[in-house]
PDB file of C-alpha atoms in Angstrom:
ATOM      1  CA  MET D   1       0.000   0.000   0.000  1.00 58.00           C
ATOM      2  CA  LYS D   2       2.861   2.409   0.815  1.00 64.00           C
ATOM      3  CA  LEU D   3       4.369   1.811  -2.609  1.00 57.00           C
ATOM      4  CA  ARG D   4       1.067   2.718  -4.276  1.00 62.00           C
ATOM      5  CA  GLN D   5       0.777   5.966  -2.249  1.00 63.00           C
ATOM      6  CA  ARG D   6       4.351   6.928  -3.108  1.00 62.00           C
ATOM      7  CA  PHE D   7       3.688   6.272  -6.787  1.00 56.00           C
ATOM      8  CA  LEU D   8       0.547   8.477  -6.757  1.00 52.00           C
ATOM      9  CA  ALA D   9       2.355  11.258  -4.873  1.00 57.00           C
ATOM     10  CA  LEU D  10       5.212  11.153  -7.378  1.00 52.00           C
ATOM     11  CA  LEU D  11       2.794  11.161 -10.301  1.00 47.00           C
ATOM     12  CA  LEU D  12       0.872  14.162  -8.915  1.00 50.00           C
ATOM     13  CA  ALA D  13       4.101  16.041  -8.346  1.00 53.00           C
ATOM     14  CA  LEU D  14       5.110  15.562 -11.975  1.00 53.00           C
ATOM     15  CA  VAL D  15       1.783  16.523 -13.565  1.00 49.00           C
ATOM     16  CA  PRO D  16       1.050  20.289 -13.490  1.00 50.00           C
ATOM     17  CA  ALA D  17      -2.293  21.514 -12.190  1.00 46.00           C
ATOM     18  CA  PRO D  18      -4.761  22.202 -15.034  1.00 45.00           C
ATOM     19  CA  SER D  19      -4.938  25.919 -14.225  1.00 41.00           C
ATOM     20  CA  LEU D  20      -1.157  26.203 -14.556  1.00 41.00           C
ATOM     21  CA  ALA D  21      -0.639  23.835 -17.468  1.00 42.00           C
ATOM     22  CA  ALA D  22      -1.166  26.357 -20.268  1.00 43.00           C
ATOM     23  CA  ASN D  23       1.205  28.945 -18.834  1.00 44.00           C
ATOM     24  CA  ALA D  24       3.706  26.714 -17.029  1.00 44.00           C
ATOM     25  CA  PHE D  25       4.747  24.605 -20.002  1.00 47.00           C
ATOM     26  CA  PRO D  26       4.219  26.532 -23.259  1.00 50.00           C
ATOM     27  CA  ILE D  27       4.612  24.605 -26.471  1.00 50.00           C
ATOM     28  CA  PRO D  28       7.746  25.796 -28.282  1.00 53.00           C
ATOM     29  CA  GLY D  29       6.937  27.922 -31.326  1.00 53.00           C
ATOM     30  CA  MET D  30       3.323  28.491 -30.277  1.00 47.00           C
ATOM     31  CA  PRO D  31       2.045  31.859 -29.029  1.00 50.00           C
ATOM     32  CA  PRO D  32       0.695  31.917 -25.466  1.00 48.00           C
ATOM     33  CA  PRO D  33      -3.060  31.443 -25.161  1.00 49.00           C
ATOM     34  CA  PHE D  34      -5.193  34.583 -25.101  1.00 48.00           C
ATOM     35  CA  SER D  35      -6.615  35.615 -21.780  1.00 46.00           C
ATOM     36  CA  ASP D  36      -8.870  38.159 -23.515  1.00 50.00           C
ATOM     37  CA  PRO D  37     -11.961  36.302 -24.829  1.00 46.00           C
ATOM     38  CA  GLU D  38     -12.730  39.099 -27.350  1.00 50.00           C
ATOM     39  CA  ARG D  39      -9.389  38.458 -29.056  1.00 53.00           C
ATOM     40  CA  CYS D  40     -10.372  34.806 -29.455  1.00 67.00           C
ATOM     41  CA  SER D  41     -13.397  35.727 -31.562  1.00 84.00           C
ATOM     42  CA  PRO D  42     -13.126  35.400 -35.341  1.00 93.00           C
ATOM     43  CA  PRO D  43     -12.277  38.365 -37.570  1.00 95.00           C
ATOM     44  CA  LEU D  44     -14.817  40.272 -39.653  1.00 96.00           C
ATOM     45  CA  ALA D  45     -13.715  38.337 -42.744  1.00 94.00           C
ATOM     46  CA  ASP D  46     -15.006  35.092 -41.213  1.00 93.00           C
ATOM     47  CA  ILE D  47     -18.275  36.520 -39.882  1.00 93.00           C
ATOM     48  CA  LEU D  48     -19.479  38.703 -42.769  1.00 93.00           C
ATOM     49  CA  GLY D  49     -20.466  35.744 -44.951  1.00 91.00           C
ATOM     50  CA  THR D  50     -22.560  34.140 -42.200  1.00 93.00           C
ATOM     51  CA  HIS D  51     -25.317  36.763 -42.488  1.00 93.00           C
ATOM     52  CA  ARG D  52     -27.742  35.541 -45.156  1.00 95.00           C
ATOM     53  CA  SER D  53     -29.185  39.006 -45.706  1.00 96.00           C
ATOM     54  CA  LEU D  54     -25.704  40.327 -46.637  1.00 96.00           C
ATOM     55  CA  THR D  55     -24.500  37.708 -49.134  1.00 96.00           C
ATOM     56  CA  SER D  56     -24.234  40.148 -52.050  1.00 97.00           C
ATOM     57  CA  PHE D  57     -22.054  42.604 -50.140  1.00 97.00           C
ATOM     58  CA  SER D  58     -20.041  39.770 -48.615  1.00 96.00           C
ATOM     59  CA  SER D  59     -19.310  38.373 -52.087  1.00 96.00           C
ATOM     60  CA  PHE D  60     -18.228  41.782 -53.373  1.00 97.00           C
ATOM     61  CA  ALA D  61     -15.915  42.277 -50.375  1.00 96.00           C
ATOM     62  CA  ARG D  62     -14.288  38.849 -50.857  1.00 94.00           C
ATOM     63  CA  LEU D  63     -13.516  39.636 -54.509  1.00 93.00           C
ATOM     64  CA  GLN D  64     -11.200  42.468 -53.459  1.00 90.00           C
ATOM     65  CA  THR D  65      -7.795  41.455 -52.094  1.00 93.00           C
ATOM     66  CA  SER D  66      -7.353  44.738 -50.221  1.00 92.00           C
ATOM     67  CA  THR D  67     -10.702  44.552 -48.442  1.00 94.00           C
ATOM     68  CA  THR D  68     -10.340  40.856 -47.657  1.00 94.00           C
ATOM     69  CA  ALA D  69      -6.989  41.599 -46.011  1.00 95.00           C
ATOM     70  CA  LEU D  70      -8.461  44.508 -44.029  1.00 96.00           C
ATOM     71  CA  LEU D  71     -11.389  42.435 -42.755  1.00 96.00           C
ATOM     72  CA  ALA D  72      -9.033  39.628 -41.697  1.00 95.00           C
ATOM     73  CA  ASP D  73      -6.541  41.949 -39.969  1.00 95.00           C
ATOM     74  CA  LEU D  74      -6.818  41.624 -36.183  1.00 94.00           C
ATOM     75  CA  THR D  75      -4.545  44.640 -35.640  1.00 94.00           C
ATOM     76  CA  SER D  76      -6.924  47.215 -37.142  1.00 94.00           C
ATOM     77  CA  ASN D  77     -10.563  47.856 -36.287  1.00 96.00           C
ATOM     78  CA  THR D  78     -13.170  48.371 -38.989  1.00 97.00           C
ATOM     79  CA  THR D  79     -16.898  49.057 -39.024  1.00 98.00           C
ATOM     80  CA  VAL D  80     -18.569  47.299 -41.952  1.00 98.00           C
ATOM     81  CA  LEU D  81     -21.630  49.222 -43.156  1.00 99.00           C
ATOM     82  CA  ALA D  82     -23.172  46.366 -45.123  1.00 98.00           C
ATOM     83  CA  PRO D  83     -26.277  47.023 -47.233  1.00 99.00           C
ATOM     84  CA  LEU D  84     -28.987  44.386 -47.249  1.00 98.00           C
ATOM     85  CA  ASN D  85     -29.267  42.234 -50.370  1.00 98.00           C
ATOM     86  CA  SER D  86     -32.635  43.910 -51.025  1.00 98.00           C
ATOM     87  CA  ALA D  87     -31.007  47.375 -50.916  1.00 98.00           C
ATOM     88  CA  ILE D  88     -28.427  46.333 -53.510  1.00 98.00           C
ATOM     89  CA  GLU D  89     -31.167  44.812 -55.689  1.00 98.00           C
ATOM     90  CA  ARG D  90     -33.084  48.139 -55.607  1.00 97.00           C
ATOM     91  CA  LEU D  91     -30.152  50.058 -57.114  1.00 97.00           C
ATOM     92  CA  PRO D  92     -30.863  51.520 -60.582  1.00 95.00           C
ATOM     93  CA  ARG D  93     -27.732  49.753 -61.856  1.00 94.00           C
ATOM     94  CA  LYS D  94     -25.340  47.045 -60.669  1.00 95.00           C
ATOM     95  CA  PRO D  95     -22.592  48.237 -58.270  1.00 96.00           C
ATOM     96  CA  TRP D  96     -19.930  47.460 -60.892  1.00 95.00           C
ATOM     97  CA  GLU D  97     -21.609  49.650 -63.526  1.00 95.00           C
ATOM     98  CA  ASP D  98     -20.870  53.352 -64.005  1.00 94.00           C
ATOM     99  CA  PRO D  99     -23.176  55.337 -66.321  1.00 93.00           C
ATOM    100  CA  ARG D 100     -20.238  57.551 -67.360  1.00 94.00           C
ATOM    101  CA  GLU D 101     -18.446  54.470 -68.714  1.00 94.00           C
ATOM    102  CA  TYR D 102     -21.551  53.508 -70.706  1.00 92.00           C
ATOM    103  CA  GLU D 103     -21.671  57.053 -72.143  1.00 93.00           C
ATOM    104  CA  VAL D 104     -18.050  56.844 -73.297  1.00 93.00           C
ATOM    105  CA  LEU D 105     -17.784  53.150 -74.240  1.00 93.00           C
ATOM    106  CA  GLY D 106     -21.352  52.191 -75.053  1.00 92.00           C
ATOM    107  CA  ALA D 107     -22.994  48.838 -74.354  1.00 91.00           C
ATOM    108  CA  GLN D 108     -19.601  47.061 -74.509  1.00 92.00           C
ATOM    109  CA  ALA D 109     -18.222  49.002 -71.510  1.00 93.00           C
ATOM    110  CA  TYR D 110     -17.769  45.813 -69.493  1.00 92.00           C
ATOM    111  CA  ASP D 111     -16.791  43.395 -72.252  1.00 94.00           C
ATOM    112  CA  GLY D 112     -13.333  41.841 -72.459  1.00 93.00           C
ATOM    113  CA  SER D 113     -10.435  42.175 -70.041  1.00 92.00           C
ATOM    114  CA  GLY D 114     -10.657  45.995 -70.016  1.00 93.00           C
ATOM    115  CA  GLY D 115     -14.322  45.793 -69.107  1.00 94.00           C
ATOM    116  CA  GLU D 116     -13.602  43.261 -66.394  1.00 95.00           C
ATOM    117  CA  HIS D 117     -10.945  45.570 -64.950  1.00 95.00           C
ATOM    118  CA  ARG D 118     -13.381  48.526 -64.952  1.00 95.00           C
ATOM    119  CA  ALA D 119     -16.064  46.415 -63.259  1.00 96.00           C
ATOM    120  CA  ASN D 120     -13.617  45.234 -60.569  1.00 95.00           C
ATOM    121  CA  GLU D 121     -12.496  48.816 -59.884  1.00 96.00           C
ATOM    122  CA  ASN D 122     -16.113  49.942 -59.546  1.00 96.00           C
ATOM    123  CA  LEU D 123     -16.845  47.071 -57.138  1.00 96.00           C
ATOM    124  CA  ARG D 124     -13.761  47.975 -55.088  1.00 96.00           C
ATOM    125  CA  LYS D 125     -15.029  51.573 -54.807  1.00 96.00           C
ATOM    126  CA  PHE D 126     -18.469  50.303 -53.777  1.00 97.00           C
ATOM    127  CA  VAL D 127     -17.054  48.090 -51.014  1.00 98.00           C
ATOM    128  CA  GLU D 128     -14.557  50.702 -49.775  1.00 98.00           C
ATOM    129  CA  ALA D 129     -17.393  53.251 -49.490  1.00 98.00           C
ATOM    130  CA  HIS D 130     -18.991  50.887 -46.949  1.00 98.00           C
ATOM    131  CA  LEU D 131     -15.933  50.245 -44.738  1.00 98.00           C
ATOM    132  CA  LEU D 132     -15.087  52.665 -41.917  1.00 97.00           C
ATOM    133  CA  THR D 133     -11.563  52.826 -40.581  1.00 94.00           C
ATOM    134  CA  ALA D 134     -12.799  52.971 -36.978  1.00 94.00           C
ATOM    135  CA  SER D 135     -14.591  50.700 -34.537  1.00 96.00           C
ATOM    136  CA  PRO D 136     -16.370  51.153 -32.248  1.00 96.00           C
ATOM    137  CA  TRP D 137     -18.077  54.127 -33.866  1.00 97.00           C
ATOM    138  CA  TYR D 138     -19.936  56.532 -31.605  1.00 96.00           C
ATOM    139  CA  ARG D 139     -22.844  58.883 -32.302  1.00 96.00           C
ATOM    140  CA  ASN D 140     -21.887  62.219 -33.930  1.00 95.00           C
ATOM    141  CA  VAL D 141     -18.237  61.170 -34.240  1.00 97.00           C
ATOM    142  CA  ARG D 142     -16.977  61.747 -37.757  1.00 97.00           C
ATOM    143  CA  ALA D 143     -15.102  58.815 -39.243  1.00 97.00           C
ATOM    144  CA  THR D 144     -13.590  58.208 -42.663  1.00 97.00           C
ATOM    145  CA  THR D 145     -14.362  55.355 -45.020  1.00 98.00           C
ATOM    146  CA  VAL D 146     -11.606  53.459 -46.792  1.00 97.00           C
ATOM    147  CA  ALA D 147     -12.742  55.380 -49.900  1.00 96.00           C
ATOM    148  CA  GLY D 148     -11.998  58.661 -48.086  1.00 97.00           C
ATOM    149  CA  LYS D 149     -15.530  59.938 -47.418  1.00 97.00           C
ATOM    150  CA  GLU D 150     -16.388  61.394 -44.012  1.00 98.00           C
ATOM    151  CA  LEU D 151     -19.476  59.920 -42.299  1.00 98.00           C
ATOM    152  CA  TRP D 152     -21.182  60.186 -38.928  1.00 98.00           C
ATOM    153  CA  TRP D 153     -24.372  58.818 -37.480  1.00 98.00           C
ATOM    154  CA  GLU D 154     -27.252  60.382 -35.597  1.00 97.00           C
ATOM    155  CA  GLU D 155     -30.199  58.923 -33.776  1.00 96.00           C
ATOM    156  CA  LYS D 156     -33.593  59.841 -35.249  1.00 94.00           C
ATOM    157  CA  ASP D 157     -36.839  58.424 -33.886  1.00 94.00           C
ATOM    158  CA  GLY D 158     -34.900  55.737 -32.027  1.00 94.00           C
ATOM    159  CA  LYS D 159     -32.997  54.604 -35.144  1.00 96.00           C
ATOM    160  CA  ARG D 160     -29.382  55.104 -36.162  1.00 97.00           C
ATOM    161  CA  VAL D 161     -29.046  57.035 -39.416  1.00 98.00           C
ATOM    162  CA  ILE D 162     -25.762  57.312 -41.359  1.00 98.00           C
ATOM    163  CA  MET D 163     -25.111  60.887 -42.414  1.00 98.00           C
ATOM    164  CA  PRO D 164     -24.868  62.735 -44.735  1.00 98.00           C
ATOM    165  CA  ASP D 165     -26.495  60.052 -46.944  1.00 98.00           C
ATOM    166  CA  ARG D 166     -29.406  59.490 -44.514  1.00 98.00           C
ATOM    167  CA  VAL D 167     -29.219  55.689 -44.677  1.00 98.00           C
ATOM    168  CA  GLU D 168     -30.920  53.862 -41.815  1.00 98.00           C
ATOM    169  CA  VAL D 169     -29.143  51.187 -39.799  1.00 98.00           C
ATOM    170  CA  GLU D 170     -31.341  48.119 -39.349  1.00 98.00           C
ATOM    171  CA  LYS D 171     -29.114  46.783 -36.562  1.00 97.00           C
ATOM    172  CA  VAL D 172     -25.581  46.165 -35.378  1.00 96.00           C
ATOM    173  CA  ALA D 173     -25.372  42.498 -36.321  1.00 96.00           C
ATOM    174  CA  SER D 174     -21.960  41.433 -35.008  1.00 95.00           C
ATOM    175  CA  GLN D 175     -19.192  42.625 -32.738  1.00 95.00           C
ATOM    176  CA  VAL D 176     -15.937  40.701 -33.133  1.00 95.00           C
ATOM    177  CA  ALA D 177     -12.256  41.076 -32.342  1.00 92.00           C
ATOM    178  CA  ASN D 178     -11.516  43.570 -35.123  1.00 96.00           C
ATOM    179  CA  GLY D 179     -14.755  45.484 -35.491  1.00 97.00           C
ATOM    180  CA  GLU D 180     -18.490  45.488 -36.051  1.00 97.00           C
ATOM    181  CA  ILE D 181     -20.973  44.712 -38.816  1.00 98.00           C
ATOM    182  CA  TRP D 182     -23.809  47.188 -39.174  1.00 98.00           C
ATOM    183  CA  ILE D 183     -26.689  46.184 -41.461  1.00 98.00           C
ATOM    184  CA  LEU D 184     -27.993  49.075 -43.591  1.00 98.00           C
ATOM    185  CA  THR D 185     -31.433  49.325 -45.185  1.00 98.00           C
ATOM    186  CA  GLY D 186     -29.949  51.318 -48.072  1.00 98.00           C
ATOM    187  CA  VAL D 187     -26.712  51.899 -49.963  1.00 98.00           C
ATOM    188  CA  LEU D 188     -24.244  54.703 -49.257  1.00 98.00           C
ATOM    189  CA  LYS D 189     -23.186  56.958 -52.144  1.00 95.00           C
ATOM    190  CA  TYR D 190     -20.161  55.375 -53.756  1.00 91.00           C
ATOM    191  CA  ALA D 191     -19.562  56.901 -57.185  1.00 78.00           C
TER     192      ALA D 191
END
């Protein structure tokens, strides 16, 4: 019996307590575990596509390397002002179309590799007009979009409204490690 007790005592002395295990014996080459639960949450890039009502905007954002990188970056905070699919569908033209390009180039404005490049640039401008370089974003605080436009929001009749475009916020859908996703009932001016 004494031998068994000695063995158990020796075993317990060699095995670290669970609360100390993560910090006492770090795995070489691995960063220490986060103690901040917010930092353990996924980035905006992983969350944006999970909102069914935002699939159009999410697809446009993923097509752009620069915006994908921004939304995945845990070192910078961003507020995504994502229009509902229905708001994008109500636009008089597709977000990749520019009436000035149709005036100059005609119906073939988006044909061929040149047309594809123009469409991609227009989509990039559309997405960047809906990404704020700040999060959290407080009422009446002016913030700049990635496209360079200054915006702020006010509360009117209990609803958040993005100014100066007067676009209503349906809700703040997600808050993650590197920002927030705000769902908009309309589209911000982007051209």
